[in-house]
Short mmCIF file of C-alpha atoms in Angstrom, two decimals:
data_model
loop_
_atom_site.label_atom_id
_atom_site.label_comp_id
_atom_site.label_asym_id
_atom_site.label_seq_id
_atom_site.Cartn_x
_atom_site.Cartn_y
_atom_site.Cartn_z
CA UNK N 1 61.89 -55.75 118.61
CA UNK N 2 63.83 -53.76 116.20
CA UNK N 3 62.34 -51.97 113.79
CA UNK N 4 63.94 -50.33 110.23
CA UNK N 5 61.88 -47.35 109.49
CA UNK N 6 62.98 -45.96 106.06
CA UNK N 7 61.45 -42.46 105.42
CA UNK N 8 62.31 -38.82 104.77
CA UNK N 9 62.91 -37.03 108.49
CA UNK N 10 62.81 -33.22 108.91
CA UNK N 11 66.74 -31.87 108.03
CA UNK N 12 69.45 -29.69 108.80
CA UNK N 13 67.75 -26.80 106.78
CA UNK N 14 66.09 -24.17 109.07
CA UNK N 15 64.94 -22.71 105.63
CA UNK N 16 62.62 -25.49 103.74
CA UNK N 17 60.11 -26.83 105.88
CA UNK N 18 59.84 -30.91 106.20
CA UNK N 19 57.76 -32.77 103.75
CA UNK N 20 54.33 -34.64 105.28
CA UNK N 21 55.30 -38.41 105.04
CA UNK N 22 58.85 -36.42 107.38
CA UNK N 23 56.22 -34.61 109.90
CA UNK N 24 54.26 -37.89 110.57
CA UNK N 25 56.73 -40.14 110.82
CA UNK N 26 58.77 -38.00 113.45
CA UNK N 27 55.65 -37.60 115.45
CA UNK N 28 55.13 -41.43 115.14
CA UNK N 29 58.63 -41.48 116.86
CA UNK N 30 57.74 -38.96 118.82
CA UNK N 31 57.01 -41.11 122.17
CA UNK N 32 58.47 -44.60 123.27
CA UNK N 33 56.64 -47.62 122.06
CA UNK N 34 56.82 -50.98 124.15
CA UNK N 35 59.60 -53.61 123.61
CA UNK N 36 60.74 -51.67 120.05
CA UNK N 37 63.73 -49.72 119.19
CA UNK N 38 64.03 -47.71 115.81
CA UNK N 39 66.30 -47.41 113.59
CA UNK N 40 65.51 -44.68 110.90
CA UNK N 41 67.13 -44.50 107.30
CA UNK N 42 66.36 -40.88 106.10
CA UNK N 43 67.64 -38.38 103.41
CA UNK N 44 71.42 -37.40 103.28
CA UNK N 45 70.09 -33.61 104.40
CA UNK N 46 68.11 -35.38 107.83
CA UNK N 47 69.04 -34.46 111.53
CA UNK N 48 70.52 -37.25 113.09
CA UNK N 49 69.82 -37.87 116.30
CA UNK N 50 70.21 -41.19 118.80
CA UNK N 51 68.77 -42.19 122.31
CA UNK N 52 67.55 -45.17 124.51
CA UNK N 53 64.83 -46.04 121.79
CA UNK N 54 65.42 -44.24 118.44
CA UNK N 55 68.48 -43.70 115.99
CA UNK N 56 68.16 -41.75 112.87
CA UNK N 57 70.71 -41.72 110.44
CA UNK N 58 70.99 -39.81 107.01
CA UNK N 59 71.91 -42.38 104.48
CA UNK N 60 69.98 -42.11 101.10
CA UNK N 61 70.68 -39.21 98.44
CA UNK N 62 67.56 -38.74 96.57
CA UNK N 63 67.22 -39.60 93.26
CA UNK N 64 68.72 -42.60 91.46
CA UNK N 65 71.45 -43.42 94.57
CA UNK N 66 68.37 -43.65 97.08
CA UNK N 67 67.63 -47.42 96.79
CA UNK N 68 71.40 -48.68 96.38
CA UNK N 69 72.20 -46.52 99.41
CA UNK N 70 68.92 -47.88 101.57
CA UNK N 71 69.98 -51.65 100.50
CA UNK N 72 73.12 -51.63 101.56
CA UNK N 73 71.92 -50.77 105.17
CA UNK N 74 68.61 -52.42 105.20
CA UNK N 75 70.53 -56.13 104.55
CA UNK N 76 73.45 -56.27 106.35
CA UNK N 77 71.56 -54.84 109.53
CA UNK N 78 70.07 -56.84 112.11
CA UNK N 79 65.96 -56.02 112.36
CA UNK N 80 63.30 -57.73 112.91
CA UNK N 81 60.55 -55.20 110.86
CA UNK N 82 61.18 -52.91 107.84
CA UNK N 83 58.52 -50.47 107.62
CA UNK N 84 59.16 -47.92 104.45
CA UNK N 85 56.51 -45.16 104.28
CA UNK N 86 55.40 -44.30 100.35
CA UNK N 87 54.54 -41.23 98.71
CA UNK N 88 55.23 -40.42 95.19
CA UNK N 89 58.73 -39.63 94.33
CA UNK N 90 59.74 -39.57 97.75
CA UNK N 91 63.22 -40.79 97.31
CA UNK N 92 63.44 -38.17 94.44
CA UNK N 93 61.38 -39.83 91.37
CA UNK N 94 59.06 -42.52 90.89
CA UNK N 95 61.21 -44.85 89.03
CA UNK N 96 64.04 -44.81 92.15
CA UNK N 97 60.84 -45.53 94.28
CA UNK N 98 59.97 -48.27 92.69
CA UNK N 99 63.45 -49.70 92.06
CA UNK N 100 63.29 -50.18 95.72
CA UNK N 101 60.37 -53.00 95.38
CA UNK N 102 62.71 -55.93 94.72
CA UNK N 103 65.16 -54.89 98.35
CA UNK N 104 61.88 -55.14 100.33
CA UNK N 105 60.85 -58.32 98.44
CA UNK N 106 64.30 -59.19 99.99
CA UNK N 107 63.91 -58.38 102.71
CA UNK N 108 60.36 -60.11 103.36
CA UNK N 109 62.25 -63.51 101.92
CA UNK N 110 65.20 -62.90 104.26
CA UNK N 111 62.33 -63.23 106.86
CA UNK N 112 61.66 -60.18 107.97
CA UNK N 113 58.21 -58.69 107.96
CA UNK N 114 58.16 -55.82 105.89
CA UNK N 115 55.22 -53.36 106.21
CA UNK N 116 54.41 -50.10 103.58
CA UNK N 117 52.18 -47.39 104.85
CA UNK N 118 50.76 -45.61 101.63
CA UNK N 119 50.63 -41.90 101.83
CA UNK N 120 49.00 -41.00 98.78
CA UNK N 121 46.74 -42.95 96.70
CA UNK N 122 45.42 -41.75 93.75
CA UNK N 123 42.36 -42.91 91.93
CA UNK N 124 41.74 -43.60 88.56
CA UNK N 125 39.26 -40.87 87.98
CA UNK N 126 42.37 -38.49 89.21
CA UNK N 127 45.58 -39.61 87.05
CA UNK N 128 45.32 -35.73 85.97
CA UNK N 129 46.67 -34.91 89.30
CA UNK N 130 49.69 -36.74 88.20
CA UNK N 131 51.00 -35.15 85.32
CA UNK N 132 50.97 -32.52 83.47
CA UNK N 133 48.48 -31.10 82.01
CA UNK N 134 49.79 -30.60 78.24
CA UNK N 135 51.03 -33.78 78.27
CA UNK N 136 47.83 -35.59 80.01
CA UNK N 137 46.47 -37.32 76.45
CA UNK N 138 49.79 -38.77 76.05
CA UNK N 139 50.74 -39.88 79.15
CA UNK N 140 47.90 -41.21 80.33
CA UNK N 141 48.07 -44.99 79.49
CA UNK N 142 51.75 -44.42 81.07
CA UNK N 143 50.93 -42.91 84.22
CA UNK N 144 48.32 -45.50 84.51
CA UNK N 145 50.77 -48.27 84.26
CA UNK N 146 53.41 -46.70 86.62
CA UNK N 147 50.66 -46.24 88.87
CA UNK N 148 49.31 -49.98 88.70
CA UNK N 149 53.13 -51.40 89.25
CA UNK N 150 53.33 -49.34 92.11
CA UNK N 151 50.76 -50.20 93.96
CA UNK N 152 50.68 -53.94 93.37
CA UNK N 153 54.55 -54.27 93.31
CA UNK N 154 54.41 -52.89 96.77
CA UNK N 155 51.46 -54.90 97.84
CA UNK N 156 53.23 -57.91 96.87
CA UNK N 157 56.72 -56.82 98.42
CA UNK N 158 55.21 -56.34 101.92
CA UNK N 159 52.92 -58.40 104.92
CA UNK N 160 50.91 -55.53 105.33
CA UNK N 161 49.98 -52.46 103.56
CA UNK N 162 48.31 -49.79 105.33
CA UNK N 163 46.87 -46.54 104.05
CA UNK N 164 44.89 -43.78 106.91
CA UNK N 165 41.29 -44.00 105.79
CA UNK N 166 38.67 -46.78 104.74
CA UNK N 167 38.36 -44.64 101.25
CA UNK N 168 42.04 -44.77 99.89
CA UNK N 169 41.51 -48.77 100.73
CA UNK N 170 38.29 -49.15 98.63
CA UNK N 171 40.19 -47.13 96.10
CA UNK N 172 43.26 -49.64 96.28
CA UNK N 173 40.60 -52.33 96.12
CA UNK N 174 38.37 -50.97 93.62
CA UNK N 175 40.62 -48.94 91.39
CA UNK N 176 43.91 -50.68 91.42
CA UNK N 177 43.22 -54.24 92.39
CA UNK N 178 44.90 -54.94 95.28
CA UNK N 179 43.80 -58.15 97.74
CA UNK N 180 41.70 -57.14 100.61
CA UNK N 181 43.52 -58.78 102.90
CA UNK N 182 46.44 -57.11 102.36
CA UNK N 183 45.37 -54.05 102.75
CA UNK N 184 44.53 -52.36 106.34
CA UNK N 185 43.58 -48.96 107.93
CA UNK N 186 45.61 -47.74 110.48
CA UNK N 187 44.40 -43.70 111.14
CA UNK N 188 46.02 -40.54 111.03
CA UNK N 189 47.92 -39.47 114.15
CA UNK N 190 48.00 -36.19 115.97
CA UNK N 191 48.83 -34.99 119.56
CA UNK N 192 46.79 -33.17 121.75
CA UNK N 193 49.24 -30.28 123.58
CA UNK N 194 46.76 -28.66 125.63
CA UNK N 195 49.38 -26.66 127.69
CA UNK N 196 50.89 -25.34 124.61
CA UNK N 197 47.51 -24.29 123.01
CA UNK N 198 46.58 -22.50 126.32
CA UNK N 199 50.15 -20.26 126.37
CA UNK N 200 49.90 -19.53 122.51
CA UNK N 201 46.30 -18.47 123.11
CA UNK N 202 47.14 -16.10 126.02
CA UNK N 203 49.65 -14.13 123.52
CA UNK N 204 47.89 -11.11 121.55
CA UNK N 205 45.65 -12.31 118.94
CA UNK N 206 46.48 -11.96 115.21
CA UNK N 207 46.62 -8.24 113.90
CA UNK N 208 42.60 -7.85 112.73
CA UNK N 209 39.67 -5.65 113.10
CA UNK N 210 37.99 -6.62 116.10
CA UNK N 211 35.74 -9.12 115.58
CA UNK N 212 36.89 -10.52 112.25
CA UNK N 213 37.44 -14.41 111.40
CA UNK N 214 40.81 -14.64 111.11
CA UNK N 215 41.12 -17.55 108.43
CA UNK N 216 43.82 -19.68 108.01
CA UNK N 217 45.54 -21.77 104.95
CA UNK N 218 48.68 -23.03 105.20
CA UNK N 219 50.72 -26.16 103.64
CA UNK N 220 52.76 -26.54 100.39
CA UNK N 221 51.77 -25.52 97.46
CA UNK N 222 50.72 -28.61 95.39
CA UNK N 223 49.33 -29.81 92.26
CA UNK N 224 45.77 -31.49 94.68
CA UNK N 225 45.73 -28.28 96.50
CA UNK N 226 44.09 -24.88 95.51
CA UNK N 227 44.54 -21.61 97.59
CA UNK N 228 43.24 -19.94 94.93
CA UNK N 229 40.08 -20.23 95.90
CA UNK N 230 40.64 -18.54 99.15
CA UNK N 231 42.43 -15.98 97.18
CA UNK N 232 39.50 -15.05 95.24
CA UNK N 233 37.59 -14.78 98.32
CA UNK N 234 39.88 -12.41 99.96
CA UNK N 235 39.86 -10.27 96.38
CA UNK N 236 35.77 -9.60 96.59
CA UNK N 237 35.44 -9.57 100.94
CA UNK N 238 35.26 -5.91 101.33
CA UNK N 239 33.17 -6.59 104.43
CA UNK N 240 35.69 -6.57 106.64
CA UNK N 241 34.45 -9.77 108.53
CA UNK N 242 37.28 -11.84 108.11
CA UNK N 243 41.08 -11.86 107.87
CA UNK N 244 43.25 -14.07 105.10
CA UNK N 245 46.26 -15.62 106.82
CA UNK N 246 48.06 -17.40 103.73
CA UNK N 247 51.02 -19.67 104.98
CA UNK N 248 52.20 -21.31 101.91
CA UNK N 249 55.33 -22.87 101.71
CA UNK N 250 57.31 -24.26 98.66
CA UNK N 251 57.62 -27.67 97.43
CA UNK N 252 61.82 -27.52 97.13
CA UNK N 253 61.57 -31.23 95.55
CA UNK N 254 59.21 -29.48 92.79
CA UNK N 255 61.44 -27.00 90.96
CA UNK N 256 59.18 -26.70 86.90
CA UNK N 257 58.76 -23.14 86.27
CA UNK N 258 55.21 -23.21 85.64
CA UNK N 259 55.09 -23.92 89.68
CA UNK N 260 57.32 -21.22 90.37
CA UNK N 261 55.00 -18.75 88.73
CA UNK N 262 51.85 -20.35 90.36
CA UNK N 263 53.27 -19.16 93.58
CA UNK N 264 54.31 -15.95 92.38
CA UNK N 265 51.14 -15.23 91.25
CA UNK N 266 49.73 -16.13 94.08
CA UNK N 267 52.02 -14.05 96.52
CA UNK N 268 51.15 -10.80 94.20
CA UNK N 269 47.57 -11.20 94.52
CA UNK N 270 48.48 -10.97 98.50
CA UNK N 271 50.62 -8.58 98.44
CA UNK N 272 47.65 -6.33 96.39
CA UNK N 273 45.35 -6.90 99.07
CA UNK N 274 47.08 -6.16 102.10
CA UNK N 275 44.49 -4.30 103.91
CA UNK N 276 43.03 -7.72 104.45
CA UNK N 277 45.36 -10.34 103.62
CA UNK N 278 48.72 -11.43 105.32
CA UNK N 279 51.15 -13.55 103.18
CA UNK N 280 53.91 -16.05 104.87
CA UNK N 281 56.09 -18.21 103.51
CA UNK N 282 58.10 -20.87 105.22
CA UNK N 283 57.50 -20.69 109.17
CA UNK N 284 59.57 -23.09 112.07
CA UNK N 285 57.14 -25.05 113.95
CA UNK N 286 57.09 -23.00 116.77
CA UNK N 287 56.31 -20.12 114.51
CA UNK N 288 53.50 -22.12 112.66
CA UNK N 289 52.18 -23.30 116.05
CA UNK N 290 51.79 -19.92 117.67
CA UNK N 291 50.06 -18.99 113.97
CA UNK N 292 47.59 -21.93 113.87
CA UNK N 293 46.84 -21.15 117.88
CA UNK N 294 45.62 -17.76 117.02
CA UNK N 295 43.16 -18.60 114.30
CA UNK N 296 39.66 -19.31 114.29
CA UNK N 297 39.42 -21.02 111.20
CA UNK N 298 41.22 -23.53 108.66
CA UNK N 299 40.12 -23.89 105.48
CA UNK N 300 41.26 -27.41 103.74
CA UNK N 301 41.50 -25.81 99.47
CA UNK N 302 41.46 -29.57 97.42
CA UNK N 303 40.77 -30.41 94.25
CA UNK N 304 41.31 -34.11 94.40
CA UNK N 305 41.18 -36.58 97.61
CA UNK N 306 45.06 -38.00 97.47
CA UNK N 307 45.90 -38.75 101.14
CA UNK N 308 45.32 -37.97 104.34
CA UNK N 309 45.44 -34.02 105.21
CA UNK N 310 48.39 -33.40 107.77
CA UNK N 311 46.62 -29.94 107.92
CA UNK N 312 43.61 -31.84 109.36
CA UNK N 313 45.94 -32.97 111.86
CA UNK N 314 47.91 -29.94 113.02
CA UNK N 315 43.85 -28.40 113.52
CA UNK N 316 42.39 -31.53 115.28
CA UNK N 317 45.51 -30.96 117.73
CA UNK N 318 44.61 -27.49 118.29
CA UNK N 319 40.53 -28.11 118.31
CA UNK N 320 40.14 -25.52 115.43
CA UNK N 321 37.19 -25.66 113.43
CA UNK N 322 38.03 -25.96 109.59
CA UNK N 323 36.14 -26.29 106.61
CA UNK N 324 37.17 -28.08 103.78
CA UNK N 325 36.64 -28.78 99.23
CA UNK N 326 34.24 -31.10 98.23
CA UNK N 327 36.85 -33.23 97.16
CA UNK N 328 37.84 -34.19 100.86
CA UNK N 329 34.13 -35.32 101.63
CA UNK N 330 34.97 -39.33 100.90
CA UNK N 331 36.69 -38.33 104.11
CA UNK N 332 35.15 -36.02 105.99
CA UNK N 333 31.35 -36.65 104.89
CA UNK N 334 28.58 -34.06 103.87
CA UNK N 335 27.44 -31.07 106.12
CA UNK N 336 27.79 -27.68 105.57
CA UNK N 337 31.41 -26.86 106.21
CA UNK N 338 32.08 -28.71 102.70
CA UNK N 339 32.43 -26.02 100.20
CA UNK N 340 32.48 -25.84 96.33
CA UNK N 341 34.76 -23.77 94.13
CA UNK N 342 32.68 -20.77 94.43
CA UNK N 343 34.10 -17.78 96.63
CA UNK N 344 29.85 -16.90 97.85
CA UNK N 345 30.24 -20.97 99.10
CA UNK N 346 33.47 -21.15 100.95
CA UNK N 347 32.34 -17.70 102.46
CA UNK N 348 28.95 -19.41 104.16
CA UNK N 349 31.15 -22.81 104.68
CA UNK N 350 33.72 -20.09 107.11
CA UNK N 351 30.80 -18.61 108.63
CA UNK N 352 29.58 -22.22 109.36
CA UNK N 353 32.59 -23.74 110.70
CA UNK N 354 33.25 -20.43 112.90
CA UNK N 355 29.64 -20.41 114.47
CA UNK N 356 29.29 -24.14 114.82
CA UNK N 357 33.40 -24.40 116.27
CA UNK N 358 32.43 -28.11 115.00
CA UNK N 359 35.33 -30.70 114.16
CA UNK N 360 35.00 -32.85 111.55
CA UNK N 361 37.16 -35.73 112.58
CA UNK N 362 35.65 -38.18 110.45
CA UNK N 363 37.70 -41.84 110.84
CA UNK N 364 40.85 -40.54 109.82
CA UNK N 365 42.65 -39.08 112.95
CA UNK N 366 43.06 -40.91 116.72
CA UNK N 367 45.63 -39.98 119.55
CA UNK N 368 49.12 -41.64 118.50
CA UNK N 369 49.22 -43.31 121.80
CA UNK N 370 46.22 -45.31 120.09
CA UNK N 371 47.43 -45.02 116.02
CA UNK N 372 51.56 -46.55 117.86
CA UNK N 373 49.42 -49.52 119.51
CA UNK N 374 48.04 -50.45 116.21
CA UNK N 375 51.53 -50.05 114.49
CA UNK N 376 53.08 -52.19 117.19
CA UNK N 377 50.13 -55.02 116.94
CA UNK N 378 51.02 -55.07 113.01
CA UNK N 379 54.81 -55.19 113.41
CA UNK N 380 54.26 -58.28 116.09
CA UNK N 381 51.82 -60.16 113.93
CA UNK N 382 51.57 -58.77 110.38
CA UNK N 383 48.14 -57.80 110.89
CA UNK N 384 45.93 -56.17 113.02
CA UNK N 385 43.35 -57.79 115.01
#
């Protein structure tokens, strides 16, 4: 079975990290799956790469080329399954995203089965997430409407639609009106790598007092995301119980100014605080692994419940307890290691999640050798059993 994957990849550029639909779909790839071979359209910047059972290429240029360049290769090639994984503007703005609706529809009547996994759903309570705030009263009814097409264009372009957790499906239901039987759950992967975790963990623990937390955040920067709130922990915590760890990377597909200063900001109030709080931007994976191996907690800073948290991932993978916003408890459920915006709250939610060394799993993460059987059961038969 051959099987068109169209999807950002990690690149060429040892400088900007990957983007999270790129992470998750190159661990997806990251072991053989029976009887299918992949073939991967990715960004003009991707690392290409070909063996016995995968071939990426770098074909689309993000922006307004990205669905002329993916149709040319998705028709004239030979597969059986075209899979395209959606996030907002991920071939560089919403409109070339959804200009690439009517090649899948063409796809799907060409006869092959075409399958979307949704990244990101938003819900209706949370189109403020999606644009700016100044212009929110105004664009509203807009975004609501580019929203809507989205998701049901898609829906009706594809067999299956899939999305990581049984909330962003009642909110495709509920919210946007999609058919129930088109949509399915397929959960979040991530990879136990017990050998690596051990040799990290042997390596001299983080610089901190002994006995302090060491407390990680780490991610981009992003419009459903708030570090602040960690930062204004770290700016009152003159206990010296914990260490801040901030590894915050930039968005380099976001480039308003108004972001650029959020970041700024953010790095000052760091950089005032030293004595307690360690600042890093951009880290390789081997960097960010030995980082995330040496800390005893992850804290999860959203304001709205989007997608699936690849963050969750990278600490299920390395059993690390992590706490996590309010906003992610459609996912994660109730308990203590939820935590409102209030510095006192996210302090005792730390505490919590340190003492307890409990992971929240929820339903949103198996092992990929389970999440790559699903996949393979939808790609053979349009829909899981």
């Amino acid at each position: 079975m051959r099987v068109l994957v169209i999807a950002p990849m990690p690149s060429n550029d040892t400088v900007a990290p990957p983007s999270g639909v790129a992470h998750y779909v190159d661990q997806m790839l990251g072991a053989p799956v029976e009887d299918v071979v992949f073939h991967v359209l990715a960004q003009d910047d991707a690392f290409e790469y070909s063996d016995s059972t995968v071939e990426v290429r770098a074909v689309w240029r993000p922006g307004r080329h990205a669905p002329f360049d993916i149709g040319r290769s998705l028709l004239s090639g030979d597969y059986n399954v075209v899979h395209f994984h959606h996030e907002f503007r991920i071939l560089g703005g919403i409109i070339s995203t959804l200009m690439l609706m009517p090649i899948l529809l063409a796809a799907r009547v060409s006869g092959r089965r075409v399958i979307v996994t949704v990244h990101g759903v938003v819900p209706k309570s949370d189109l403020r997430i999606m644009a700016p705030s100044r212009l929110f009263r105004v664009m509203h009814g807009l975004w609501r409407q580019l929203l809507s097409v989205n998701y049901k264009g898609f829906a009706s372009a594809c067999d299956q639609l899939v999305v990581h957790h049984e909330y962003f499906r009642e909110r495709l239901l509920d919210d946007w009106g999609l058919s129930a039987k088109k949509v399915v759950v397929v959960p979040f992967g991530y990879e136990p790598r017990i050998e690596s975790i051990n040799a990290n963990c042997e390596e001299s623990a983080l610089s901190t007092p002994a006995r302090a937390i060491n407390v990680l955040v780490f991610g981009f920067l992003t419009s459903y995301k708030r570090p602040e709130v960690l930062m204004d922990l770290a700016e009152v915590d003159i206990t010296g119980q914990m260490r801040y760890h901030f590894c915050i990377s930039r968005n380099p597909r976001t480039r308003n100014a108004t972001y650029g200063e959020r970041l700024f900001r953010l790095q000052q109030r760091a950089e005032s605080i030293q004595d307690r709080v360690c600042w890093y931007n951009y880290l390789p994976d081997e960097e960010l692994r030995r980082l995330i191996s040496r800390a005893d907690v992850i804290v999860l800073p959203y304001v709205s419940c989007l997608a699936a948290s690849g963050v969750a991932s990278w600490a299920i993978e390395f059993e690390k307890p992590f706490c996590y916003s309010d906003a992610l408890v459609p996912v994660f459920g109730t308990g203590p290691m939820a935590f409102s915006d209030e510095p006192v709250d996210l302090r005792r939610a730390i505490i919590e999640a340190h003492n307890s060394g409990n992971l929240r799993s929820g339903e949103l993460f198996e092992p990929w050798e389970i999440v790559r059987k699903q996949l393979r059961d939808m790609w053979l038969r349009g829909r899981l059993s």
